[in-house]
């Protein structure tokens, strides 16, 4: 069985971006992460020790979002490395980092990597 844990549309105000204004005033970001994680044991035991604690997963993401970067690709790479380091049983997943109001004129919901 393949099992997943997801954190969806986490909101952060952070200071990522190439332009000076983005680094000074910040922007709103949304992060979604789904990880493939073996939680079959927790399905039987009903014990938090047998699964990935998603509050701890959130803390890892939040810590990385607080470190300014020029590129969303860099932010995403740091999040992936930090999550993999903290939770070595993760075998795959999907991460989206979205900037909700990019600094150019266009009608859109967001830009993301």
PDB file of N, CA and C in Angstrom:
ATOM      1  N   UNK A   1       0.846  -1.174   0.000  1.00  0.00           N
ATOM      2  CA  UNK A   1       0.000   0.000   0.000  1.00  0.00           C
ATOM      3  C   UNK A   1       0.895   1.241   0.000  1.00  0.00           C
ATOM      4  N   UNK A   2       0.542   2.222  -0.806  1.00  0.00           N
ATOM      5  CA  UNK A   2       1.238   3.502  -0.809  1.00  0.00           C
ATOM      6  C   UNK A   2       0.430   4.482   0.027  1.00  0.00           C
ATOM      7  N   UNK A   3       1.094   5.134   0.972  1.00  0.00           N
ATOM      8  CA  UNK A   3       0.406   6.045   1.880  1.00  0.00           C
ATOM      9  C   UNK A   3       1.057   7.430   1.831  1.00  0.00           C
ATOM     10  N   UNK A   4       0.238   8.451   2.009  1.00  0.00           N
ATOM     11  CA  UNK A   4       0.699   9.831   1.895  1.00  0.00           C
ATOM     12  C   UNK A   4       0.203  10.661   3.068  1.00  0.00           C
ATOM     13  N   UNK A   5       0.978  11.676   3.390  1.00  0.00           N
ATOM     14  CA  UNK A   5       0.587  12.691   4.364  1.00  0.00           C
ATOM     15  C   UNK A   5       0.724  14.033   3.663  1.00  0.00           C
ATOM     16  N   UNK A   6      -0.287  14.893   3.779  1.00  0.00           N
ATOM     17  CA  UNK A   6      -0.285  16.184   3.081  1.00  0.00           C
ATOM     18  C   UNK A   6      -0.513  17.343   4.036  1.00  0.00           C
ATOM     19  N   UNK A   7       0.170  18.424   3.767  1.00  0.00           N
ATOM     20  CA  UNK A   7      -0.114  19.725   4.371  1.00  0.00           C
ATOM     21  C   UNK A   7      -0.476  20.629   3.200  1.00  0.00           C
ATOM     22  N   UNK A   8      -1.666  21.187   3.219  1.00  0.00           N
ATOM     23  CA  UNK A   8      -2.203  21.890   2.062  1.00  0.00           C
ATOM     24  C   UNK A   8      -2.355  23.386   2.300  1.00  0.00           C
ATOM     25  N   UNK A   9      -1.807  24.142   1.373  1.00  0.00           N
ATOM     26  CA  UNK A   9      -1.982  25.593   1.321  1.00  0.00           C
ATOM     27  C   UNK A   9      -1.605  26.296   2.625  1.00  0.00           C
ATOM     28  N   UNK A  10      -0.421  25.977   3.125  1.00  0.00           N
ATOM     29  CA  UNK A  10       0.106  26.674   4.296  1.00  0.00           C
ATOM     30  C   UNK A  10       0.426  28.105   3.886  1.00  0.00           C
ATOM     31  N   UNK A  11       0.052  29.071   4.681  1.00  0.00           N
ATOM     32  CA  UNK A  11       0.266  30.481   4.342  1.00  0.00           C
ATOM     33  C   UNK A  11       1.419  31.056   5.165  1.00  0.00           C
ATOM     34  N   UNK A  12       2.268  31.827   4.480  1.00  0.00           N
ATOM     35  CA  UNK A  12       3.404  32.482   5.123  1.00  0.00           C
ATOM     36  C   UNK A  12       3.578  33.882   4.542  1.00  0.00           C
ATOM     37  N   UNK A  13       4.020  34.810   5.355  1.00  0.00           N
ATOM     38  CA  UNK A  13       4.525  36.085   4.863  1.00  0.00           C
ATOM     39  C   UNK A  13       6.043  35.975   4.983  1.00  0.00           C
ATOM     40  N   UNK A  14       6.728  36.117   3.850  1.00  0.00           N
ATOM     41  CA  UNK A  14       8.179  35.915   3.849  1.00  0.00           C
ATOM     42  C   UNK A  14       8.833  36.904   2.893  1.00  0.00           C
ATOM     43  N   UNK A  15      10.146  36.856   2.806  1.00  0.00           N
ATOM     44  CA  UNK A  15      10.922  37.877   2.107  1.00  0.00           C
ATOM     45  C   UNK A  15      11.768  37.276   0.994  1.00  0.00           C
ATOM     46  N   UNK A  16      11.134  36.487   0.128  1.00  0.00           N
ATOM     47  CA  UNK A  16      11.805  35.875  -1.005  1.00  0.00           C
ATOM     48  C   UNK A  16      11.557  36.711  -2.251  1.00  0.00           C
ATOM     49  N   UNK A  17      12.588  36.858  -3.065  1.00  0.00           N
ATOM     50  CA  UNK A  17      12.425  37.565  -4.328  1.00  0.00           C
ATOM     51  C   UNK A  17      13.703  38.234  -4.765  1.00  0.00           C
ATOM     52  N   UNK A  18      13.793  38.480  -6.040  1.00  0.00           N
ATOM     53  CA  UNK A  18      14.976  39.116  -6.625  1.00  0.00           C
ATOM     54  C   UNK A  18      14.927  40.636  -6.428  1.00  0.00           C
ATOM     55  N   UNK A  19      13.747  41.200  -6.486  1.00  0.00           N
ATOM     56  CA  UNK A  19      13.618  42.657  -6.395  1.00  0.00           C
ATOM     57  C   UNK A  19      13.762  43.132  -4.948  1.00  0.00           C
ATOM     58  N   UNK A  20      14.387  44.304  -4.795  1.00  0.00           N
ATOM     59  CA  UNK A  20      14.638  44.831  -3.454  1.00  0.00           C
ATOM     60  C   UNK A  20      13.352  45.020  -2.648  1.00  0.00           C
ATOM     61  N   UNK A  21      12.287  45.478  -3.290  1.00  0.00           N
ATOM     62  CA  UNK A  21      11.027  45.692  -2.577  1.00  0.00           C
ATOM     63  C   UNK A  21      10.514  44.383  -1.968  1.00  0.00           C
ATOM     64  N   UNK A  22      10.659  43.276  -2.702  1.00  0.00           N
ATOM     65  CA  UNK A  22      10.209  41.981  -2.185  1.00  0.00           C
ATOM     66  C   UNK A  22      10.996  41.603  -0.934  1.00  0.00           C
ATOM     67  N   UNK A  23      12.273  41.944  -0.918  1.00  0.00           N
ATOM     68  CA  UNK A  23      13.117  41.612   0.226  1.00  0.00           C
ATOM     69  C   UNK A  23      12.854  42.537   1.411  1.00  0.00           C
ATOM     70  N   UNK A  24      12.340  43.738   1.120  1.00  0.00           N
ATOM     71  CA  UNK A  24      12.091  44.707   2.187  1.00  0.00           C
ATOM     72  C   UNK A  24      10.706  44.541   2.799  1.00  0.00           C
ATOM     73  N   UNK A  25       9.658  44.483   1.961  1.00  0.00           N
ATOM     74  CA  UNK A  25       8.294  44.431   2.497  1.00  0.00           C
ATOM     75  C   UNK A  25       7.720  43.017   2.520  1.00  0.00           C
ATOM     76  N   UNK A  26       8.311  42.117   1.760  1.00  0.00           N
ATOM     77  CA  UNK A  26       7.852  40.735   1.755  1.00  0.00           C
ATOM     78  C   UNK A  26       6.671  40.511   0.831  1.00  0.00           C
ATOM     79  N   UNK A  27       6.182  39.299   0.875  1.00  0.00           N
ATOM     80  CA  UNK A  27       5.086  38.872   0.019  1.00  0.00           C
ATOM     81  C   UNK A  27       4.383  37.719   0.731  1.00  0.00           C
ATOM     82  N   UNK A  28       3.226  37.375   0.247  1.00  0.00           N
ATOM     83  CA  UNK A  28       2.506  36.235   0.800  1.00  0.00           C
ATOM     84  C   UNK A  28       2.777  35.014  -0.067  1.00  0.00           C
ATOM     85  N   UNK A  29       2.998  33.897   0.601  1.00  0.00           N
ATOM     86  CA  UNK A  29       3.339  32.644  -0.065  1.00  0.00           C
ATOM     87  C   UNK A  29       2.416  31.542   0.436  1.00  0.00           C
ATOM     88  N   UNK A  30       2.271  30.530  -0.398  1.00  0.00           N
ATOM     89  CA  UNK A  30       1.481  29.356  -0.046  1.00  0.00           C
ATOM     90  C   UNK A  30       2.327  28.124  -0.367  1.00  0.00           C
ATOM     91  N   UNK A  31       2.403  27.212   0.579  1.00  0.00           N
ATOM     92  CA  UNK A  31       3.194  25.989   0.415  1.00  0.00           C
ATOM     93  C   UNK A  31       2.271  24.794   0.611  1.00  0.00           C
ATOM     94  N   UNK A  32       2.355  23.855  -0.322  1.00  0.00           N
ATOM     95  CA  UNK A  32       1.642  22.582  -0.185  1.00  0.00           C
ATOM     96  C   UNK A  32       2.664  21.465  -0.337  1.00  0.00           C
ATOM     97  N   UNK A  33       2.573  20.492   0.535  1.00  0.00           N
ATOM     98  CA  UNK A  33       3.513  19.370   0.512  1.00  0.00           C
ATOM     99  C   UNK A  33       2.761  18.071   0.750  1.00  0.00           C
ATOM    100  N   UNK A  34       2.995  17.115  -0.122  1.00  0.00           N
ATOM    101  CA  UNK A  34       2.498  15.753   0.055  1.00  0.00           C
ATOM    102  C   UNK A  34       3.715  14.845   0.052  1.00  0.00           C
ATOM    103  N   UNK A  35       3.838  14.016   1.078  1.00  0.00           N
ATOM    104  CA  UNK A  35       4.963  13.092   1.157  1.00  0.00           C
ATOM    105  C   UNK A  35       4.465  11.657   1.218  1.00  0.00           C
ATOM    106  N   UNK A  36       5.195  10.804   0.539  1.00  0.00           N
ATOM    107  CA  UNK A  36       4.918   9.374   0.628  1.00  0.00           C
ATOM    108  C   UNK A  36       5.634   8.869   1.871  1.00  0.00           C
ATOM    109  N   UNK A  37       4.859   8.311   2.771  1.00  0.00           N
ATOM    110  CA  UNK A  37       5.395   7.916   4.079  1.00  0.00           C
ATOM    111  C   UNK A  37       4.685   6.648   4.544  1.00  0.00           C
ATOM    112  N   UNK A  38       5.444   5.688   5.058  1.00  0.00           N
ATOM    113  CA  UNK A  38       4.834   4.428   5.485  1.00  0.00           C
ATOM    114  C   UNK A  38       4.144   4.547   6.845  1.00  0.00           C
ATOM    115  N   UNK A  39       2.844   4.794   6.836  1.00  0.00           N
ATOM    116  CA  UNK A  39       2.144   4.909   8.124  1.00  0.00           C
ATOM    117  C   UNK A  39       1.212   3.730   8.404  1.00  0.00           C
ATOM    118  N   UNK A  40       1.473   2.600   7.773  1.00  0.00           N
ATOM    119  CA  UNK A  40       0.633   1.419   8.003  1.00  0.00           C
ATOM    120  C   UNK A  40       0.610   1.002   9.478  1.00  0.00           C
ATOM    121  N   UNK A  41       1.758   1.107  10.148  1.00  0.00           N
ATOM    122  CA  UNK A  41       1.824   0.717  11.561  1.00  0.00           C
ATOM    123  C   UNK A  41       0.896   1.593  12.418  1.00  0.00           C
ATOM    124  N   UNK A  42       0.843   2.890  12.107  1.00  0.00           N
ATOM    125  CA  UNK A  42      -0.037   3.798  12.855  1.00  0.00           C
ATOM    126  C   UNK A  42      -1.507   3.483  12.618  1.00  0.00           C
ATOM    127  N   UNK A  43      -1.823   2.924  11.462  1.00  0.00           N
ATOM    128  CA  UNK A  43      -3.206   2.534  11.187  1.00  0.00           C
ATOM    129  C   UNK A  43      -3.669   1.466  12.167  1.00  0.00           C
ATOM    130  N   UNK A  44      -2.758   0.630  12.607  1.00  0.00           N
ATOM    131  CA  UNK A  44      -3.068  -0.425  13.577  1.00  0.00           C
ATOM    132  C   UNK A  44      -2.951   0.066  15.015  1.00  0.00           C
ATOM    133  N   UNK A  45      -1.873   0.797  15.306  1.00  0.00           N
ATOM    134  CA  UNK A  45      -1.553   1.122  16.698  1.00  0.00           C
ATOM    135  C   UNK A  45      -2.297   2.348  17.234  1.00  0.00           C
ATOM    136  N   UNK A  46      -2.675   3.274  16.357  1.00  0.00           N
ATOM    137  CA  UNK A  46      -3.267   4.544  16.767  1.00  0.00           C
ATOM    138  C   UNK A  46      -2.312   5.332  17.668  1.00  0.00           C
ATOM    139  N   UNK A  47      -1.004   5.226  17.373  1.00  0.00           N
ATOM    140  CA  UNK A  47       0.036   5.852  18.180  1.00  0.00           C
ATOM    141  C   UNK A  47       0.819   6.829  17.309  1.00  0.00           C
ATOM    142  N   UNK A  48       0.946   8.063  17.761  1.00  0.00           N
ATOM    143  CA  UNK A  48       1.657   9.098  17.025  1.00  0.00           C
ATOM    144  C   UNK A  48       3.115   8.715  16.738  1.00  0.00           C
ATOM    145  N   UNK A  49       3.704   7.936  17.619  1.00  0.00           N
ATOM    146  CA  UNK A  49       5.091   7.504  17.420  1.00  0.00           C
ATOM    147  C   UNK A  49       5.265   6.648  16.172  1.00  0.00           C
ATOM    148  N   UNK A  50       4.188   6.100  15.636  1.00  0.00           N
ATOM    149  CA  UNK A  50       4.258   5.207  14.481  1.00  0.00           C
ATOM    150  C   UNK A  50       3.979   5.913  13.153  1.00  0.00           C
ATOM    151  N   UNK A  51       3.986   7.244  13.168  1.00  0.00           N
ATOM    152  CA  UNK A  51       3.733   7.983  11.932  1.00  0.00           C
ATOM    153  C   UNK A  51       4.567   9.249  11.921  1.00  0.00           C
ATOM    154  N   UNK A  52       4.418  10.022  10.892  1.00  0.00           N
ATOM    155  CA  UNK A  52       5.085  11.314  10.775  1.00  0.00           C
ATOM    156  C   UNK A  52       4.189  12.358  11.442  1.00  0.00           C
ATOM    157  N   UNK A  53       4.731  13.077  12.389  1.00  0.00           N
ATOM    158  CA  UNK A  53       3.984  14.116  13.092  1.00  0.00           C
ATOM    159  C   UNK A  53       3.897  15.336  12.178  1.00  0.00           C
ATOM    160  N   UNK A  54       2.702  15.644  11.676  1.00  0.00           N
ATOM    161  CA  UNK A  54       2.599  16.740  10.702  1.00  0.00           C
ATOM    162  C   UNK A  54       2.825  18.104  11.333  1.00  0.00           C
ATOM    163  N   UNK A  55       2.714  18.232  12.645  1.00  0.00           N
ATOM    164  CA  UNK A  55       3.073  19.495  13.300  1.00  0.00           C
ATOM    165  C   UNK A  55       4.586  19.713  13.198  1.00  0.00           C
ATOM    166  N   UNK A  56       5.358  18.643  13.339  1.00  0.00           N
ATOM    167  CA  UNK A  56       6.809  18.746  13.172  1.00  0.00           C
ATOM    168  C   UNK A  56       7.168  19.029  11.713  1.00  0.00           C
ATOM    169  N   UNK A  57       6.435  18.437  10.788  1.00  0.00           N
ATOM    170  CA  UNK A  57       6.646  18.698   9.371  1.00  0.00           C
ATOM    171  C   UNK A  57       6.391  20.178   9.075  1.00  0.00           C
ATOM    172  N   UNK A  58       5.331  20.722   9.624  1.00  0.00           N
ATOM    173  CA  UNK A  58       5.045  22.149   9.473  1.00  0.00           C
ATOM    174  C   UNK A  58       6.199  23.000   9.998  1.00  0.00           C
ATOM    175  N   UNK A  59       6.725  22.652  11.167  1.00  0.00           N
ATOM    176  CA  UNK A  59       7.819  23.422  11.758  1.00  0.00           C
ATOM    177  C   UNK A  59       9.043  23.472  10.846  1.00  0.00           C
ATOM    178  N   UNK A  60       9.344  22.370  10.179  1.00  0.00           N
ATOM    179  CA  UNK A  60      10.479  22.328   9.253  1.00  0.00           C
ATOM    180  C   UNK A  60      10.232  23.287   8.090  1.00  0.00           C
ATOM    181  N   UNK A  61       9.041  23.245   7.531  1.00  0.00           N
ATOM    182  CA  UNK A  61       8.700  24.130   6.408  1.00  0.00           C
ATOM    183  C   UNK A  61       8.741  25.591   6.855  1.00  0.00           C
ATOM    184  N   UNK A  62       8.152  25.886   7.996  1.00  0.00           N
ATOM    185  CA  UNK A  62       8.104  27.271   8.499  1.00  0.00           C
ATOM    186  C   UNK A  62       9.507  27.825   8.712  1.00  0.00           C
ATOM    187  N   UNK A  63      10.403  27.018   9.243  1.00  0.00           N
ATOM    188  CA  UNK A  63      11.782  27.470   9.470  1.00  0.00           C
ATOM    189  C   UNK A  63      12.458  27.828   8.153  1.00  0.00           C
ATOM    190  N   UNK A  64      12.256  27.029   7.131  1.00  0.00           N
ATOM    191  CA  UNK A  64      12.860  27.313   5.826  1.00  0.00           C
ATOM    192  C   UNK A  64      12.226  28.538   5.166  1.00  0.00           C
ATOM    193  N   UNK A  65      10.940  28.745   5.356  1.00  0.00           N
ATOM    194  CA  UNK A  65      10.270  29.907   4.765  1.00  0.00           C
ATOM    195  C   UNK A  65      10.760  31.215   5.379  1.00  0.00           C
ATOM    196  N   UNK A  66      11.297  31.176   6.585  1.00  0.00           N
ATOM    197  CA  UNK A  66      11.777  32.388   7.244  1.00  0.00           C
ATOM    198  C   UNK A  66      13.160  32.819   6.769  1.00  0.00           C
ATOM    199  N   UNK A  67      13.849  31.977   6.002  1.00  0.00           N
ATOM    200  CA  UNK A  67      15.175  32.315   5.485  1.00  0.00           C
ATOM    201  C   UNK A  67      15.021  32.896   4.082  1.00  0.00           C
ATOM    202  N   UNK A  68      15.302  34.191   3.892  1.00  0.00           N
ATOM    203  CA  UNK A  68      15.114  34.807   2.583  1.00  0.00           C
ATOM    204  C   UNK A  68      15.966  34.163   1.490  1.00  0.00           C
ATOM    205  N   UNK A  69      15.392  34.082   0.306  1.00  0.00           N
ATOM    206  CA  UNK A  69      16.083  33.597  -0.893  1.00  0.00           C
ATOM    207  C   UNK A  69      15.648  34.460  -2.068  1.00  0.00           C
ATOM    208  N   UNK A  70      16.487  34.532  -3.072  1.00  0.00           N
ATOM    209  CA  UNK A  70      16.102  35.239  -4.295  1.00  0.00           C
ATOM    210  C   UNK A  70      15.064  34.441  -5.068  1.00  0.00           C
ATOM    211  N   UNK A  71      15.276  33.142  -5.199  1.00  0.00           N
ATOM    212  CA  UNK A  71      14.455  32.313  -6.079  1.00  0.00           C
ATOM    213  C   UNK A  71      13.564  31.339  -5.324  1.00  0.00           C
ATOM    214  N   UNK A  72      12.349  31.132  -5.842  1.00  0.00           N
ATOM    215  CA  UNK A  72      11.456  30.116  -5.273  1.00  0.00           C
ATOM    216  C   UNK A  72      12.073  28.726  -5.409  1.00  0.00           C
ATOM    217  N   UNK A  73      12.833  28.513  -6.473  1.00  0.00           N
ATOM    218  CA  UNK A  73      13.508  27.228  -6.659  1.00  0.00           C
ATOM    219  C   UNK A  73      14.453  26.934  -5.501  1.00  0.00           C
ATOM    220  N   UNK A  74      15.129  27.968  -5.021  1.00  0.00           N
ATOM    221  CA  UNK A  74      16.049  27.799  -3.886  1.00  0.00           C
ATOM    222  C   UNK A  74      15.277  27.484  -2.612  1.00  0.00           C
ATOM    223  N   UNK A  75      14.173  28.193  -2.405  1.00  0.00           N
ATOM    224  CA  UNK A  75      13.316  27.926  -1.239  1.00  0.00           C
ATOM    225  C   UNK A  75      12.840  26.474  -1.274  1.00  0.00           C
ATOM    226  N   UNK A  76      12.333  26.045  -2.432  1.00  0.00           N
ATOM    227  CA  UNK A  76      11.832  24.674  -2.570  1.00  0.00           C
ATOM    228  C   UNK A  76      12.943  23.661  -2.301  1.00  0.00           C
ATOM    229  N   UNK A  77      14.120  23.905  -2.838  1.00  0.00           N
ATOM    230  CA  UNK A  77      15.240  22.992  -2.620  1.00  0.00           C
ATOM    231  C   UNK A  77      15.619  22.877  -1.154  1.00  0.00           C
ATOM    232  N   UNK A  78      15.620  24.003  -0.453  1.00  0.00           N
ATOM    233  CA  UNK A  78      15.932  23.973   0.980  1.00  0.00           C
ATOM    234  C   UNK A  78      14.871  23.202   1.761  1.00  0.00           C
ATOM    235  N   UNK A  79      13.597  23.421   1.413  1.00  0.00           N
ATOM    236  CA  UNK A  79      12.517  22.699   2.099  1.00  0.00           C
ATOM    237  C   UNK A  79      12.672  21.202   1.873  1.00  0.00           C
ATOM    238  N   UNK A  80      12.906  20.798   0.633  1.00  0.00           N
ATOM    239  CA  UNK A  80      13.070  19.370   0.321  1.00  0.00           C
ATOM    240  C   UNK A  80      14.225  18.773   1.122  1.00  0.00           C
ATOM    241  N   UNK A  81      15.366  19.438   1.127  1.00  0.00           N
ATOM    242  CA  UNK A  81      16.531  18.924   1.869  1.00  0.00           C
ATOM    243  C   UNK A  81      16.253  18.824   3.367  1.00  0.00           C
ATOM    244  N   UNK A  82      15.621  19.852   3.925  1.00  0.00           N
ATOM    245  CA  UNK A  82      15.347  19.856   5.365  1.00  0.00           C
ATOM    246  C   UNK A  82      14.343  18.771   5.745  1.00  0.00           C
ATOM    247  N   UNK A  83      13.309  18.601   4.927  1.00  0.00           N
ATOM    248  CA  UNK A  83      12.290  17.573   5.207  1.00  0.00           C
ATOM    249  C   UNK A  83      12.908  16.186   5.109  1.00  0.00           C
ATOM    250  N   UNK A  84      13.683  15.947   4.061  1.00  0.00           N
ATOM    251  CA  UNK A  84      14.322  14.634   3.904  1.00  0.00           C
ATOM    252  C   UNK A  84      15.284  14.334   5.054  1.00  0.00           C
ATOM    253  N   UNK A  85      16.005  15.355   5.498  1.00  0.00           N
ATOM    254  CA  UNK A  85      16.952  15.172   6.599  1.00  0.00           C
ATOM    255  C   UNK A  85      16.227  14.828   7.897  1.00  0.00           C
ATOM    256  N   UNK A  86      15.135  15.526   8.169  1.00  0.00           N
ATOM    257  CA  UNK A  86      14.392  15.326   9.428  1.00  0.00           C
ATOM    258  C   UNK A  86      13.566  14.036   9.426  1.00  0.00           C
ATOM    259  N   UNK A  87      13.070  13.636   8.244  1.00  0.00           N
ATOM    260  CA  UNK A  87      12.188  12.469   8.148  1.00  0.00           C
ATOM    261  C   UNK A  87      12.731  11.496   7.090  1.00  0.00           C
ATOM    262  N   UNK A  88      13.729  10.715   7.433  1.00  0.00           N
ATOM    263  CA  UNK A  88      14.391   9.856   6.430  1.00  0.00           C
ATOM    264  C   UNK A  88      13.506   8.742   5.863  1.00  0.00           C
ATOM    265  N   UNK A  89      12.361   8.453   6.458  1.00  0.00           N
ATOM    266  CA  UNK A  89      11.484   7.408   5.921  1.00  0.00           C
ATOM    267  C   UNK A  89      10.627   7.897   4.749  1.00  0.00           C
ATOM    268  N   UNK A  90      10.669   9.204   4.467  1.00  0.00           N
ATOM    269  CA  UNK A  90       9.945   9.724   3.303  1.00  0.00           C
ATOM    270  C   UNK A  90      10.599   9.156   2.052  1.00  0.00           C
ATOM    271  N   UNK A  91       9.759   8.632   1.148  1.00  0.00           N
ATOM    272  CA  UNK A  91      10.306   8.020  -0.068  1.00  0.00           C
ATOM    273  C   UNK A  91       9.947   8.802  -1.337  1.00  0.00           C
ATOM    274  N   UNK A  92       9.193   9.859  -1.224  1.00  0.00           N
ATOM    275  CA  UNK A  92       8.835  10.668  -2.384  1.00  0.00           C
ATOM    276  C   UNK A  92       7.780  11.670  -2.005  1.00  0.00           C
ATOM    277  N   UNK A  93       7.348  12.439  -2.999  1.00  0.00           N
ATOM    278  CA  UNK A  93       6.293  13.393  -2.717  1.00  0.00           C
ATOM    279  C   UNK A  93       6.226  14.490  -3.737  1.00  0.00           C
ATOM    280  N   UNK A  94       5.480  15.533  -3.381  1.00  0.00           N
ATOM    281  CA  UNK A  94       5.294  16.682  -4.250  1.00  0.00           C
ATOM    282  C   UNK A  94       5.239  17.941  -3.397  1.00  0.00           C
ATOM    283  N   UNK A  95       5.987  18.954  -3.830  1.00  0.00           N
ATOM    284  CA  UNK A  95       6.039  20.234  -3.125  1.00  0.00           C
ATOM    285  C   UNK A  95       5.682  21.345  -4.101  1.00  0.00           C
ATOM    286  N   UNK A  96       4.843  22.274  -3.655  1.00  0.00           N
ATOM    287  CA  UNK A  96       4.559  23.482  -4.420  1.00  0.00           C
ATOM    288  C   UNK A  96       4.799  24.681  -3.512  1.00  0.00           C
ATOM    289  N   UNK A  97       5.607  25.627  -3.999  1.00  0.00           N
ATOM    290  CA  UNK A  97       5.822  26.899  -3.316  1.00  0.00           C
ATOM    291  C   UNK A  97       5.297  27.973  -4.255  1.00  0.00           C
ATOM    292  N   UNK A  98       4.292  28.723  -3.804  1.00  0.00           N
ATOM    293  CA  UNK A  98       3.650  29.728  -4.641  1.00  0.00           C
ATOM    294  C   UNK A  98       3.799  31.121  -4.045  1.00  0.00           C
ATOM    295  N   UNK A  99       4.124  32.081  -4.913  1.00  0.00           N
ATOM    296  CA  UNK A  99       4.129  33.503  -4.543  1.00  0.00           C
ATOM    297  C   UNK A  99       2.770  34.048  -4.978  1.00  0.00           C
ATOM    298  N   UNK A 100       2.017  34.578  -4.019  1.00  0.00           N
ATOM    299  CA  UNK A 100       0.629  34.942  -4.300  1.00  0.00           C
ATOM    300  C   UNK A 100       0.463  36.262  -5.042  1.00  0.00           C
ATOM    301  N   UNK A 101       1.395  37.184  -4.859  1.00  0.00           N
ATOM    302  CA  UNK A 101       1.307  38.458  -5.588  1.00  0.00           C
ATOM    303  C   UNK A 101       2.666  38.787  -6.194  1.00  0.00           C
ATOM    304  N   UNK A 102       2.987  38.178  -7.325  1.00  0.00           N
ATOM    305  CA  UNK A 102       4.281  38.440  -7.960  1.00  0.00           C
ATOM    306  C   UNK A 102       4.381  39.899  -8.407  1.00  0.00           C
ATOM    307  N   UNK A 103       5.600  40.435  -8.488  1.00  0.00           N
ATOM    308  CA  UNK A 103       5.780  41.864  -8.744  1.00  0.00           C
ATOM    309  C   UNK A 103       5.732  42.247 -10.220  1.00  0.00           C
ATOM    310  N   UNK A 104       4.716  41.800 -10.917  1.00  0.00           N
ATOM    311  CA  UNK A 104       4.498  42.253 -12.286  1.00  0.00           C
ATOM    312  C   UNK A 104       3.010  42.265 -12.563  1.00  0.00           C
ATOM    313  N   UNK A 105       2.617  43.049 -13.551  1.00  0.00           N
ATOM    314  CA  UNK A 105       1.198  43.248 -13.827  1.00  0.00           C
ATOM    315  C   UNK A 105       0.658  42.096 -14.665  1.00  0.00           C
ATOM    316  N   UNK A 106      -0.221  41.354 -14.057  1.00  0.00           N
ATOM    317  CA  UNK A 106      -0.931  40.276 -14.737  1.00  0.00           C
ATOM    318  C   UNK A 106      -2.044  39.823 -13.812  1.00  0.00           C
ATOM    319  N   UNK A 107      -3.149  39.422 -14.392  1.00  0.00           N
ATOM    320  CA  UNK A 107      -4.217  38.858 -13.579  1.00  0.00           C
ATOM    321  C   UNK A 107      -3.938  37.389 -13.420  1.00  0.00           C
ATOM    322  N   UNK A 108      -3.657  36.969 -12.189  1.00  0.00           N
ATOM    323  CA  UNK A 108      -3.334  35.573 -11.916  1.00  0.00           C
ATOM    324  C   UNK A 108      -3.560  35.274 -10.455  1.00  0.00           C
ATOM    325  N   UNK A 109      -3.611  34.013 -10.155  1.00  0.00           N
ATOM    326  CA  UNK A 109      -3.745  33.593  -8.767  1.00  0.00           C
ATOM    327  C   UNK A 109      -2.393  33.574  -8.081  1.00  0.00           C
ATOM    328  N   UNK A 110      -1.355  33.075  -8.774  1.00  0.00           N
ATOM    329  CA  UNK A 110      -0.024  32.974  -8.168  1.00  0.00           C
ATOM    330  C   UNK A 110       0.971  32.515  -9.234  1.00  0.00           C
ATOM    331  N   UNK A 111       2.246  32.533  -8.850  1.00  0.00           N
ATOM    332  CA  UNK A 111       3.295  31.852  -9.608  1.00  0.00           C
ATOM    333  C   UNK A 111       3.873  30.809  -8.666  1.00  0.00           C
ATOM    334  N   UNK A 112       4.345  29.683  -9.209  1.00  0.00           N
ATOM    335  CA  UNK A 112       4.816  28.642  -8.302  1.00  0.00           C
ATOM    336  C   UNK A 112       5.870  27.766  -8.953  1.00  0.00           C
ATOM    337  N   UNK A 113       6.603  27.090  -8.084  1.00  0.00           N
ATOM    338  CA  UNK A 113       7.519  26.027  -8.503  1.00  0.00           C
ATOM    339  C   UNK A 113       7.124  24.779  -7.757  1.00  0.00           C
TER     340      UNK A 113
END
